[in-house]
Amino acid sequence: MTDDTKVTIEARENGPFVVKRLTRLKGEDGAMLETKPVTTLCRCGHSAKKPFCDGSHKRVGFESDAEIPAAGRDRLIAYEGEEVTVTYNPRLCSHAAECGRIAGNVFNPAEKPWVQPDKGSRNEIESVIAACPSGALALAGPEHLMPSGRAEIEVQKNGPYWVLGPELVGASPSGEGASREKYVLCRCGLSGNKPFCDGSHRDKGWKSGT
């Protein structure tokens, strides 16, 4: 794909995400949203036109480089099973909870360890790895499996942007084992791992409707 056709995302200093050539943007309700050759998406968490930027970052004094402790340690944890080993990095996790929804028998925070590969099939585990929007979960390697049918950017209700495919210009995915093709970007302004999401929206009770 040439530079004039690929989708790119730029995290502007103290400003929005500037997305070029985006063709598929899915909103919180699952409906596809209109895009332009250049689309600006809010990342301060205060826009009245979410997910689009309305300039609120200037009004609230949003600082993209503000020093905020990141939630979750940046380390790759391996959960070994007889057939497959799952890796997990807490720093990358956006708490989308797709893992529990798809295979709660394998991924259960109420149990220790919370990931038990032998309690499910390889197909179940691969489905979870593919669905994990942040890339926090992977197969040993790590191997990131990509979901089919997902929009280039999806807006999670009360959560981050799920990105699949677009190149993030000027920044690399932060965290051991992170994927360059599948990652999550902060839109609440509270992450300690900007421009990436670190799950702070959940910890701090951020709501996209406010």
Coordinates of N, CA and C in Angstrom, one line a residue:
M1 N 0.8 -1.2 0.0 CA 0.0 0.0 0.0 C 0.9 1.2 0.0
T2 N 0.6 2.2 -0.9 CA 1.4 3.4 -1.0 C 1.1 4.4 0.0
D3 N 2.0 5.4 0.3 CA 1.8 6.4 1.3 C 0.5 7.2 1.0
D4 N 0.1 7.4 -0.2 CA -1.1 8.2 -0.5 C -2.4 7.4 -0.5
T5 N -2.3 6.2 -0.1 CA -3.6 5.4 0.0 C -3.8 4.8 1.4
K6 N -2.7 4.6 2.1 CA -2.9 4.0 3.4 C -3.5 4.9 4.5
V7 N -4.1 4.3 5.4 CA -4.8 5.1 6.5 C -3.7 5.4 7.6
T8 N -3.6 6.7 8.0 CA -2.6 7.0 9.0 C -3.3 7.8 10.1
I9 N -2.7 7.7 11.3 CA -3.2 8.4 12.5 C -2.0 9.2 13.0
E10 N -2.2 10.5 13.3 CA -1.2 11.3 14.0 C -1.8 11.9 15.2
A11 N -1.1 11.6 16.4 CA -1.6 12.2 17.6 C -0.9 13.6 17.8
R12 N -1.8 14.6 17.6 CA -1.3 16.0 17.6 C -0.9 16.4 19.1
E13 N 0.2 17.1 19.3 CA 0.6 17.5 20.6 C -0.5 18.4 21.2
N14 N -1.0 18.0 22.4 CA -2.0 18.7 23.1 C -3.3 18.9 22.3
G15 N -3.5 18.0 21.3 CA -4.7 18.1 20.4 C -5.2 16.8 20.1
P16 N -6.0 16.7 19.0 CA -6.8 15.5 18.6 C -5.9 14.5 17.8
F17 N -6.6 13.4 17.5 CA -6.0 12.4 16.5 C -6.4 12.9 15.2
V18 N -5.5 13.0 14.3 CA -5.7 13.4 12.9 C -5.6 12.2 12.0
V19 N -6.7 11.7 11.5 CA -6.7 10.5 10.7 C -7.0 10.8 9.2
K20 N -6.1 10.3 8.4 CA -6.2 10.6 7.0 C -6.6 9.3 6.2
R21 N -7.5 9.5 5.3 CA -8.0 8.5 4.4 C -8.7 7.4 5.1
L22 N -9.3 7.7 6.2 CA -10.1 6.7 6.9 C -11.4 6.4 6.2
T23 N -11.8 5.2 6.0 CA -13.0 4.9 5.2 C -14.0 4.2 6.1
R24 N -13.6 3.6 7.2 CA -14.5 2.8 8.0 C -14.4 3.2 9.5
L25 N -15.3 3.9 10.0 CA -15.4 4.4 11.4 C -16.7 4.0 12.0
K26 N -16.6 3.1 13.0 CA -17.9 2.6 13.6 C -18.1 3.3 15.0
G27 N -19.3 3.8 15.2 CA -19.6 4.5 16.4 C -19.9 3.6 17.6
E28 N -20.2 4.2 18.7 CA -20.5 3.4 19.9 C -21.7 2.5 19.8
D29 N -22.7 2.9 18.9 CA -23.9 2.1 18.8 C -23.8 1.1 17.7
G30 N -22.6 1.0 17.1 CA -22.4 0.0 16.0 C -22.7 0.5 14.6
A31 N -23.2 1.8 14.5 CA -23.5 2.3 13.2 C -22.2 2.9 12.6
M32 N -22.1 2.9 11.3 CA -20.9 3.5 10.6 C -21.1 5.0 10.6
L33 N -20.0 5.7 10.9 CA -20.0 7.2 10.9 C -19.4 7.7 9.6
E34 N -19.8 8.9 9.3 CA -19.2 9.6 8.1 C -17.8 10.0 8.4
T35 N -17.0 9.8 7.4 CA -15.6 10.2 7.5 C -15.2 11.1 6.3
K36 N -14.1 11.8 6.5 CA -13.6 12.8 5.5 C -12.2 12.4 5.1
P37 N -11.7 13.0 4.1 CA -10.3 12.7 3.8 C -9.3 12.9 5.0
V38 N -9.7 13.9 5.8 CA -9.0 14.1 7.1 C -10.1 14.2 8.1
T39 N -10.0 13.3 9.1 CA -11.0 13.2 10.2 C -10.3 13.5 11.5
T40 N -10.8 14.4 12.3 CA -10.2 14.6 13.6 C -11.0 14.0 14.7
L41 N -10.4 13.2 15.5 CA -11.0 12.5 16.6 C -10.6 13.0 18.0
C42 N -11.5 13.2 18.9 CA -11.2 13.8 20.2 C -10.3 12.8 21.0
R43 N -9.4 13.3 21.7 CA -8.6 12.5 22.7 C -8.4 13.2 24.0
C44 N -9.1 14.3 24.2 CA -9.0 15.0 25.5 C -10.2 14.5 26.4
G45 N -11.2 13.9 25.8 CA -12.3 13.4 26.6 C -13.4 14.4 26.9
H46 N -13.3 15.6 26.3 CA -14.3 16.7 26.6 C -15.1 17.2 25.5
S47 N -14.9 16.7 24.3 CA -15.6 17.2 23.1 C -17.1 17.0 23.3
A48 N -17.9 17.9 22.8 CA -19.4 17.8 22.9 C -19.9 17.1 21.6
K49 N -19.0 16.8 20.7 CA -19.3 16.1 19.4 C -18.6 14.8 19.3
K50 N -18.3 14.1 20.4 CA -17.6 12.8 20.4 C -18.2 11.9 19.4
P51 N -17.4 11.1 18.6 CA -16.0 11.0 18.8 C -15.1 12.1 18.1
F52 N -15.8 13.0 17.5 CA -15.1 14.0 16.7 C -14.6 15.2 17.6
C53 N -13.5 15.8 17.2 CA -13.0 16.9 18.0 C -13.8 18.2 17.7
D54 N -14.0 19.0 18.8 CA -14.7 20.3 18.6 C -13.8 21.4 19.2
G55 N -12.5 21.1 19.4 CA -11.6 22.1 19.9 C -11.6 22.2 21.4
S56 N -12.3 21.4 22.1 CA -12.4 21.4 23.6 C -11.0 21.2 24.2
H57 N -10.1 20.6 23.6 CA -8.7 20.4 24.1 C -8.1 21.7 24.5
K58 N -8.4 22.8 23.7 CA -7.8 24.1 24.0 C -8.5 24.7 25.3
R59 N -9.8 24.5 25.3 CA -10.6 25.1 26.4 C -10.2 24.5 27.8
V60 N -9.9 23.2 27.8 CA -9.6 22.5 29.1 C -8.1 22.4 29.4
G61 N -7.3 22.9 28.4 CA -5.9 22.9 28.6 C -5.3 21.5 28.6
F62 N -5.8 20.6 27.7 CA -5.3 19.2 27.6 C -3.8 19.2 27.3
E63 N -3.1 18.4 28.1 CA -1.7 18.2 27.9 C -1.4 16.8 27.5
S64 N -1.0 16.5 26.3 CA -0.8 15.1 25.9 C 0.4 14.5 26.5
D65 N 1.4 15.3 27.0 CA 2.6 14.8 27.6 C 2.6 14.9 29.1
A66 N 1.4 15.2 29.7 CA 1.3 15.3 31.2 C 1.8 14.0 31.8
E67 N 2.6 14.1 32.9 CA 3.1 12.9 33.5 C 2.0 12.3 34.4
I68 N 1.5 11.2 34.0 CA 0.5 10.4 34.8 C 1.0 9.0 34.9
P69 N 1.0 8.4 36.1 CA 1.4 7.0 36.2 C 0.6 6.1 35.4
A70 N 1.2 5.2 34.7 CA 0.5 4.3 33.8 C -0.1 3.2 34.7
A71 N -1.3 2.8 34.3 CA -2.0 1.7 35.0 C -1.5 0.4 34.4
G72 N -1.1 -0.5 35.3 CA -0.7 -1.9 34.8 C 0.8 -1.9 34.5
R73 N 1.5 -2.9 35.0 CA 2.9 -3.1 34.7 C 3.2 -3.5 33.3
D74 N 4.3 -3.1 32.7 CA 4.6 -3.4 31.4 C 5.5 -4.7 31.5
R75 N 4.8 -5.8 31.4 CA 5.5 -7.1 31.5 C 4.7 -8.2 30.8
L76 N 5.3 -9.1 30.2 CA 4.7 -10.2 29.5 C 4.5 -11.4 30.3
I77 N 3.3 -11.8 30.7 CA 3.1 -12.9 31.5 C 2.6 -14.1 30.7
A78 N 3.2 -15.3 30.9 CA 2.8 -16.4 30.1 C 2.0 -17.4 30.9
Y79 N 0.9 -17.8 30.3 CA 0.0 -18.8 31.0 C 0.1 -20.1 30.1
E80 N 0.7 -21.1 30.6 CA 1.0 -22.3 29.8 C -0.1 -23.3 29.9
G81 N -0.4 -23.9 28.8 CA -1.3 -25.0 28.7 C -0.7 -26.2 28.0
E82 N -1.3 -27.3 28.0 CA -0.7 -28.4 27.3 C -0.6 -28.2 25.8
E83 N -1.6 -27.5 25.2 CA -1.6 -27.3 23.8 C -1.2 -25.9 23.3
V84 N -1.5 -24.9 24.2 CA -1.2 -23.6 23.8 C -0.8 -22.7 25.0
T85 N 0.1 -21.8 24.8 CA 0.5 -20.8 25.8 C 0.0 -19.4 25.4
V86 N -0.7 -18.8 26.4 CA -1.3 -17.4 26.2 C -0.4 -16.4 26.9
T87 N -0.1 -15.3 26.2 CA 0.7 -14.3 26.9 C -0.2 -13.1 27.1
Y88 N 0.1 -12.3 28.2 CA -0.7 -11.2 28.5 C 0.2 -10.0 29.1
N89 N -0.1 -8.8 28.6 CA 0.6 -7.6 29.1 C -0.4 -6.7 29.8
P90 N -0.4 -6.5 31.1 CA -1.3 -5.7 31.8 C -1.3 -4.2 31.3
R91 N -0.2 -3.7 30.9 CA 0.0 -2.3 30.5 C -0.9 -2.1 29.2
L92 N -1.0 -3.1 28.4 CA -1.8 -2.9 27.1 C -3.3 -3.0 27.3
C93 N -3.7 -3.7 28.3 CA -5.1 -4.1 28.5 C -6.0 -2.8 28.6
S94 N -7.1 -2.8 27.8 CA -8.1 -1.7 27.9 C -9.3 -2.1 28.6
H95 N -9.4 -3.3 29.1 CA -10.5 -3.9 29.8 C -11.8 -3.9 29.0
A96 N -11.6 -4.3 27.7 CA -12.8 -4.4 26.8 C -13.6 -5.6 27.2
A97 N -13.0 -6.6 27.9 CA -13.7 -7.8 28.4 C -14.2 -8.7 27.3
E98 N -13.6 -8.6 26.1 CA -14.0 -9.6 25.1 C -13.6 -11.0 25.5
C99 N -12.5 -11.1 26.2 CA -12.1 -12.5 26.6 C -13.1 -13.2 27.4
G100 N -13.6 -12.5 28.5 CA -14.6 -13.1 29.3 C -15.9 -13.4 28.6
R101 N -16.3 -12.5 27.7 CA -17.5 -12.7 26.9 C -17.5 -13.9 26.0
I102 N -16.3 -14.1 25.4 CA -16.2 -15.2 24.4 C -15.9 -16.5 25.1
A103 N -15.0 -16.5 26.0 CA -14.6 -17.7 26.7 C -14.3 -17.5 28.1
G104 N -15.4 -17.3 28.9 CA -15.3 -17.1 30.3 C -14.8 -18.3 31.1
N105 N -14.8 -19.5 30.4 CA -14.3 -20.7 31.0 C -12.8 -20.7 31.1
V106 N -12.2 -20.0 30.2 CA -10.7 -19.9 30.1 C -10.2 -18.6 30.8
F107 N -10.9 -17.5 30.5 CA -10.5 -16.2 31.0 C -11.4 -15.7 32.1
N108 N -11.1 -15.9 33.3 CA -12.0 -15.6 34.5 C -11.2 -14.9 35.6
P109 N -11.4 -13.6 35.7 CA -10.6 -12.8 36.7 C -10.9 -13.3 38.2
A110 N -12.0 -14.0 38.4 CA -12.3 -14.5 39.7 C -11.5 -15.7 40.1
E111 N -10.8 -16.3 39.2 CA -10.0 -17.4 39.5 C -8.5 -17.1 39.4
K112 N -7.7 -17.9 40.0 CA -6.2 -17.8 40.0 C -5.6 -19.1 39.4
P113 N -4.8 -19.0 38.4 CA -4.6 -17.8 37.5 C -5.8 -17.5 36.7
W114 N -5.9 -16.2 36.3 CA -7.2 -15.8 35.6 C -7.2 -16.4 34.2
V115 N -6.1 -16.8 33.7 CA -6.1 -17.5 32.3 C -5.7 -18.9 32.5
Q116 N -6.6 -19.8 32.1 CA -6.3 -21.3 32.2 C -6.6 -21.9 30.9
P117 N -5.6 -22.0 30.0 CA -5.8 -22.4 28.6 C -6.4 -23.8 28.5
D118 N -6.1 -24.7 29.5 CA -6.6 -26.1 29.4 C -8.1 -26.2 29.7
K119 N -8.7 -25.1 30.1 CA -10.2 -25.2 30.3 C -11.0 -24.9 29.1
G120 N -10.3 -24.7 28.0 CA -11.0 -24.5 26.7 C -10.3 -25.0 25.5
S121 N -10.9 -24.9 24.4 CA -10.3 -25.4 23.1 C -9.4 -24.4 22.5
R122 N -8.5 -24.8 21.6 CA -7.6 -23.9 20.9 C -8.5 -22.9 20.1
N123 N -9.6 -23.4 19.5 CA -10.4 -22.5 18.7 C -11.0 -21.4 19.6
E124 N -11.4 -21.7 20.8 CA -11.9 -20.7 21.7 C -10.9 -19.7 22.0
I125 N -9.7 -20.1 22.3 CA -8.6 -19.2 22.7 C -8.2 -18.4 21.5
E126 N -8.1 -18.9 20.3 CA -7.8 -18.2 19.1 C -8.9 -17.1 18.8
S127 N -10.1 -17.4 19.1 CA -11.2 -16.5 18.9 C -11.0 -15.3 19.8
V128 N -10.6 -15.5 21.1 CA -10.4 -14.5 22.0 C -9.2 -13.6 21.6
I129 N -8.1 -14.3 21.2 CA -6.9 -13.5 20.8 C -7.2 -12.6 19.6
A130 N -8.0 -13.1 18.7 CA -8.4 -12.3 17.6 C -9.3 -11.1 18.0
A131 N -10.2 -11.3 18.9 CA -11.1 -10.3 19.3 C -10.5 -9.3 20.3
C132 N -9.4 -9.6 21.0 CA -8.8 -8.7 21.9 C -8.3 -7.4 21.2
P133 N -9.0 -6.3 21.4 CA -8.7 -5.1 20.6 C -7.3 -4.4 20.9
S134 N -6.8 -4.7 22.0 CA -5.5 -4.0 22.4 C -4.3 -4.8 22.1
G135 N -4.4 -6.1 21.8 CA -3.3 -6.9 21.6 C -2.6 -7.3 22.9
A136 N -3.3 -7.0 24.1 CA -2.7 -7.4 25.4 C -2.6 -9.0 25.5
L137 N -3.6 -9.6 24.8 CA -3.6 -11.1 24.8 C -3.0 -11.6 23.5
A138 N -2.1 -12.6 23.5 CA -1.6 -13.1 22.3 C -1.2 -14.6 22.6
L139 N -0.9 -15.3 21.5 CA -0.3 -16.6 21.6 C 1.2 -16.5 21.8
A140 N 1.8 -17.4 22.5 CA 3.2 -17.3 22.8 C 4.0 -17.0 21.5
G141 N 4.9 -16.1 21.6 CA 5.6 -15.7 20.4 C 6.0 -14.2 20.4
P142 N 5.1 -13.2 20.6 CA 3.7 -13.4 20.7 C 3.1 -13.4 19.2
E143 N 2.0 -14.1 19.1 CA 1.3 -14.1 17.8 C 0.0 -13.4 17.9
H144 N -0.1 -12.3 17.2 CA -1.4 -11.5 17.2 C -2.3 -12.0 16.1
L145 N -3.5 -12.5 16.4 CA -4.5 -12.9 15.5 C -5.4 -11.7 15.2
M146 N -5.7 -11.5 13.9 CA -6.6 -10.4 13.5 C -8.0 -10.8 13.3
P147 N -9.0 -10.0 13.8 CA -10.4 -10.3 13.6 C -10.8 -10.0 12.2
S148 N -11.8 -10.6 11.7 CA -12.4 -10.3 10.4 C -13.6 -9.4 10.6
G149 N -13.8 -8.5 9.6 CA -15.0 -7.7 9.6 C -15.0 -6.5 10.6
R150 N -13.9 -6.3 11.3 CA -13.9 -5.1 12.2 C -13.5 -3.8 11.4
A151 N -14.1 -2.7 11.7 CA -13.8 -1.5 11.1 C -12.4 -1.0 11.4
E152 N -11.9 -0.1 10.5 CA -10.5 0.3 10.8 C -10.4 1.0 12.1
I153 N -11.4 1.7 12.5 CA -11.5 2.3 13.9 C -12.9 2.1 14.4
E154 N -13.0 1.6 15.6 CA -14.2 1.4 16.3 C -14.2 2.2 17.6
V155 N -15.3 2.8 17.9 CA -15.4 3.6 19.2 C -16.1 2.8 20.2
Q156 N -15.4 2.4 21.3 CA -16.0 1.6 22.4 C -16.8 2.6 23.3
K157 N -18.0 2.2 23.7 CA -18.7 3.0 24.6 C -18.0 3.1 25.9
N158 N -17.9 4.4 26.3 CA -17.2 4.7 27.6 C -15.7 4.1 27.6
G159 N -15.2 4.0 26.4 CA -13.8 3.4 26.3 C -13.0 4.0 25.2
P160 N -12.0 3.3 24.8 CA -11.0 3.9 23.8 C -11.4 3.7 22.3
Y161 N -10.5 4.0 21.5 CA -10.7 3.7 20.0 C -10.0 2.4 19.8
W162 N -10.7 1.5 19.2 CA -10.1 0.2 18.7 C -9.6 0.4 17.3
V163 N -8.3 0.2 17.1 CA -7.7 0.5 15.8 C -7.2 -0.9 15.2
L164 N -7.6 -1.0 13.9 CA -7.1 -2.3 13.2 C -6.6 -1.9 11.9
G165 N -5.3 -1.9 11.7 CA -4.7 -1.6 10.4 C -4.0 -0.3 10.3
P166 N -4.6 0.9 10.6 CA -4.0 2.2 10.3 C -2.6 2.3 11.0
E167 N -1.7 3.0 10.4 CA -0.4 3.3 10.9 C -0.4 4.5 11.8
L168 N 0.1 4.3 13.0 CA 0.3 5.5 13.9 C 1.6 6.2 13.6
V169 N 1.5 7.4 13.1 CA 2.7 8.1 12.7 C 3.4 8.7 13.9
G170 N 4.7 8.6 14.0 CA 5.4 9.2 15.0 C 5.5 8.5 16.3
A171 N 4.8 7.4 16.4 CA 4.8 6.6 17.7 C 4.7 5.2 17.5
S172 N 5.3 4.4 18.3 CA 5.2 2.9 18.2 C 4.4 2.4 19.4
P173 N 3.6 1.3 19.2 CA 2.9 0.7 20.3 C 3.8 0.5 21.5
S174 N 3.3 1.0 22.6 CA 4.1 1.0 23.8 C 3.8 -0.2 24.7
G175 N 4.7 -1.0 25.0 CA 4.5 -2.2 25.8 C 5.1 -3.5 25.2
E176 N 5.6 -4.3 26.0 CA 6.3 -5.5 25.5 C 5.2 -6.4 24.8
G177 N 5.6 -6.8 23.6 CA 4.7 -7.7 22.8 C 3.6 -6.9 22.1
A178 N 3.6 -5.6 22.1 CA 2.6 -4.8 21.5 C 2.5 -5.0 20.0
S179 N 1.3 -4.9 19.4 CA 1.1 -5.0 18.0 C 1.1 -3.7 17.3
R180 N 1.6 -3.6 16.1 CA 1.6 -2.4 15.3 C 0.3 -2.3 14.4
E181 N -0.4 -3.4 14.3 CA -1.6 -3.4 13.5 C -2.9 -3.4 14.3
K182 N -2.8 -3.8 15.5 CA -4.0 -3.8 16.4 C -3.7 -3.3 17.7
Y183 N -4.3 -2.1 18.0 CA -4.0 -1.4 19.3 C -5.2 -0.5 19.7
V184 N -5.1 0.0 20.9 CA -6.2 0.9 21.4 C -5.6 2.3 21.7
L185 N -6.3 3.3 21.4 CA -5.9 4.7 21.6 C -6.8 5.3 22.6
C186 N -6.2 6.1 23.5 CA -7.0 6.8 24.6 C -7.8 7.9 24.0
R187 N -9.1 8.0 24.5 CA -9.9 9.1 24.1 C -10.5 9.8 25.3
C188 N -10.2 9.3 26.5 CA -10.7 10.0 27.8 C -9.7 11.0 28.3
G189 N -8.5 11.0 27.8 CA -7.4 12.0 28.3 C -6.8 11.6 29.6
L190 N -7.1 10.4 30.1 CA -6.7 10.1 31.5 C -5.5 9.0 31.5
S191 N -5.2 8.5 30.3 CA -4.2 7.4 30.3 C -2.8 7.9 30.7
G192 N -2.1 7.0 31.4 CA -0.7 7.3 31.7 C 0.2 6.7 30.7
N193 N -0.3 6.2 29.5 CA 0.4 5.6 28.5 C 0.0 6.2 27.1
K194 N -0.3 7.5 27.1 CA -0.7 8.2 25.9 C 0.3 8.1 24.8
P195 N -0.2 8.0 23.5 CA -1.5 8.1 23.1 C -2.3 6.8 23.2
F196 N -1.7 5.8 23.8 CA -2.4 4.5 24.0 C -3.3 4.4 25.2
C197 N -4.3 3.6 25.2 CA -5.1 3.4 26.4 C -4.5 2.4 27.3
D198 N -4.6 2.7 28.6 CA -4.1 1.8 29.7 C -5.2 1.4 30.6
G199 N -6.4 1.6 30.2 CA -7.5 1.2 31.1 C -8.0 2.2 32.1
S200 N -7.4 3.4 32.1 CA -7.8 4.4 33.1 C -9.2 4.9 33.0
H201 N -9.8 4.8 31.8 CA -11.2 5.2 31.7 C -12.1 4.4 32.6
R202 N -11.8 3.1 32.7 CA -12.6 2.2 33.6 C -12.2 2.5 35.1
D203 N -11.0 2.6 35.4 CA -10.5 2.8 36.8 C -11.1 4.1 37.3
K204 N -11.2 5.2 36.5 CA -11.6 6.5 36.9 C -13.0 6.8 36.6
G205 N -13.8 5.8 36.1 CA -15.2 6.0 35.8 C -15.6 7.0 34.8
W206 N -14.7 7.1 33.7 CA -15.0 8.1 32.6 C -16.2 7.6 31.8
K207 N -17.1 8.6 31.4 CA -18.2 8.3 30.6 C -18.2 9.1 29.4
S208 N -18.4 8.5 28.2 CA -18.3 9.2 27.0 C -19.4 10.2 26.8
G209 N -20.5 10.0 27.5 CA -21.7 10.9 27.3 C -21.6 12.2 28.1
T210 N -20.5 12.4 28.8 CA -20.3 13.7 29.6 C -19.3 14.6 29.0

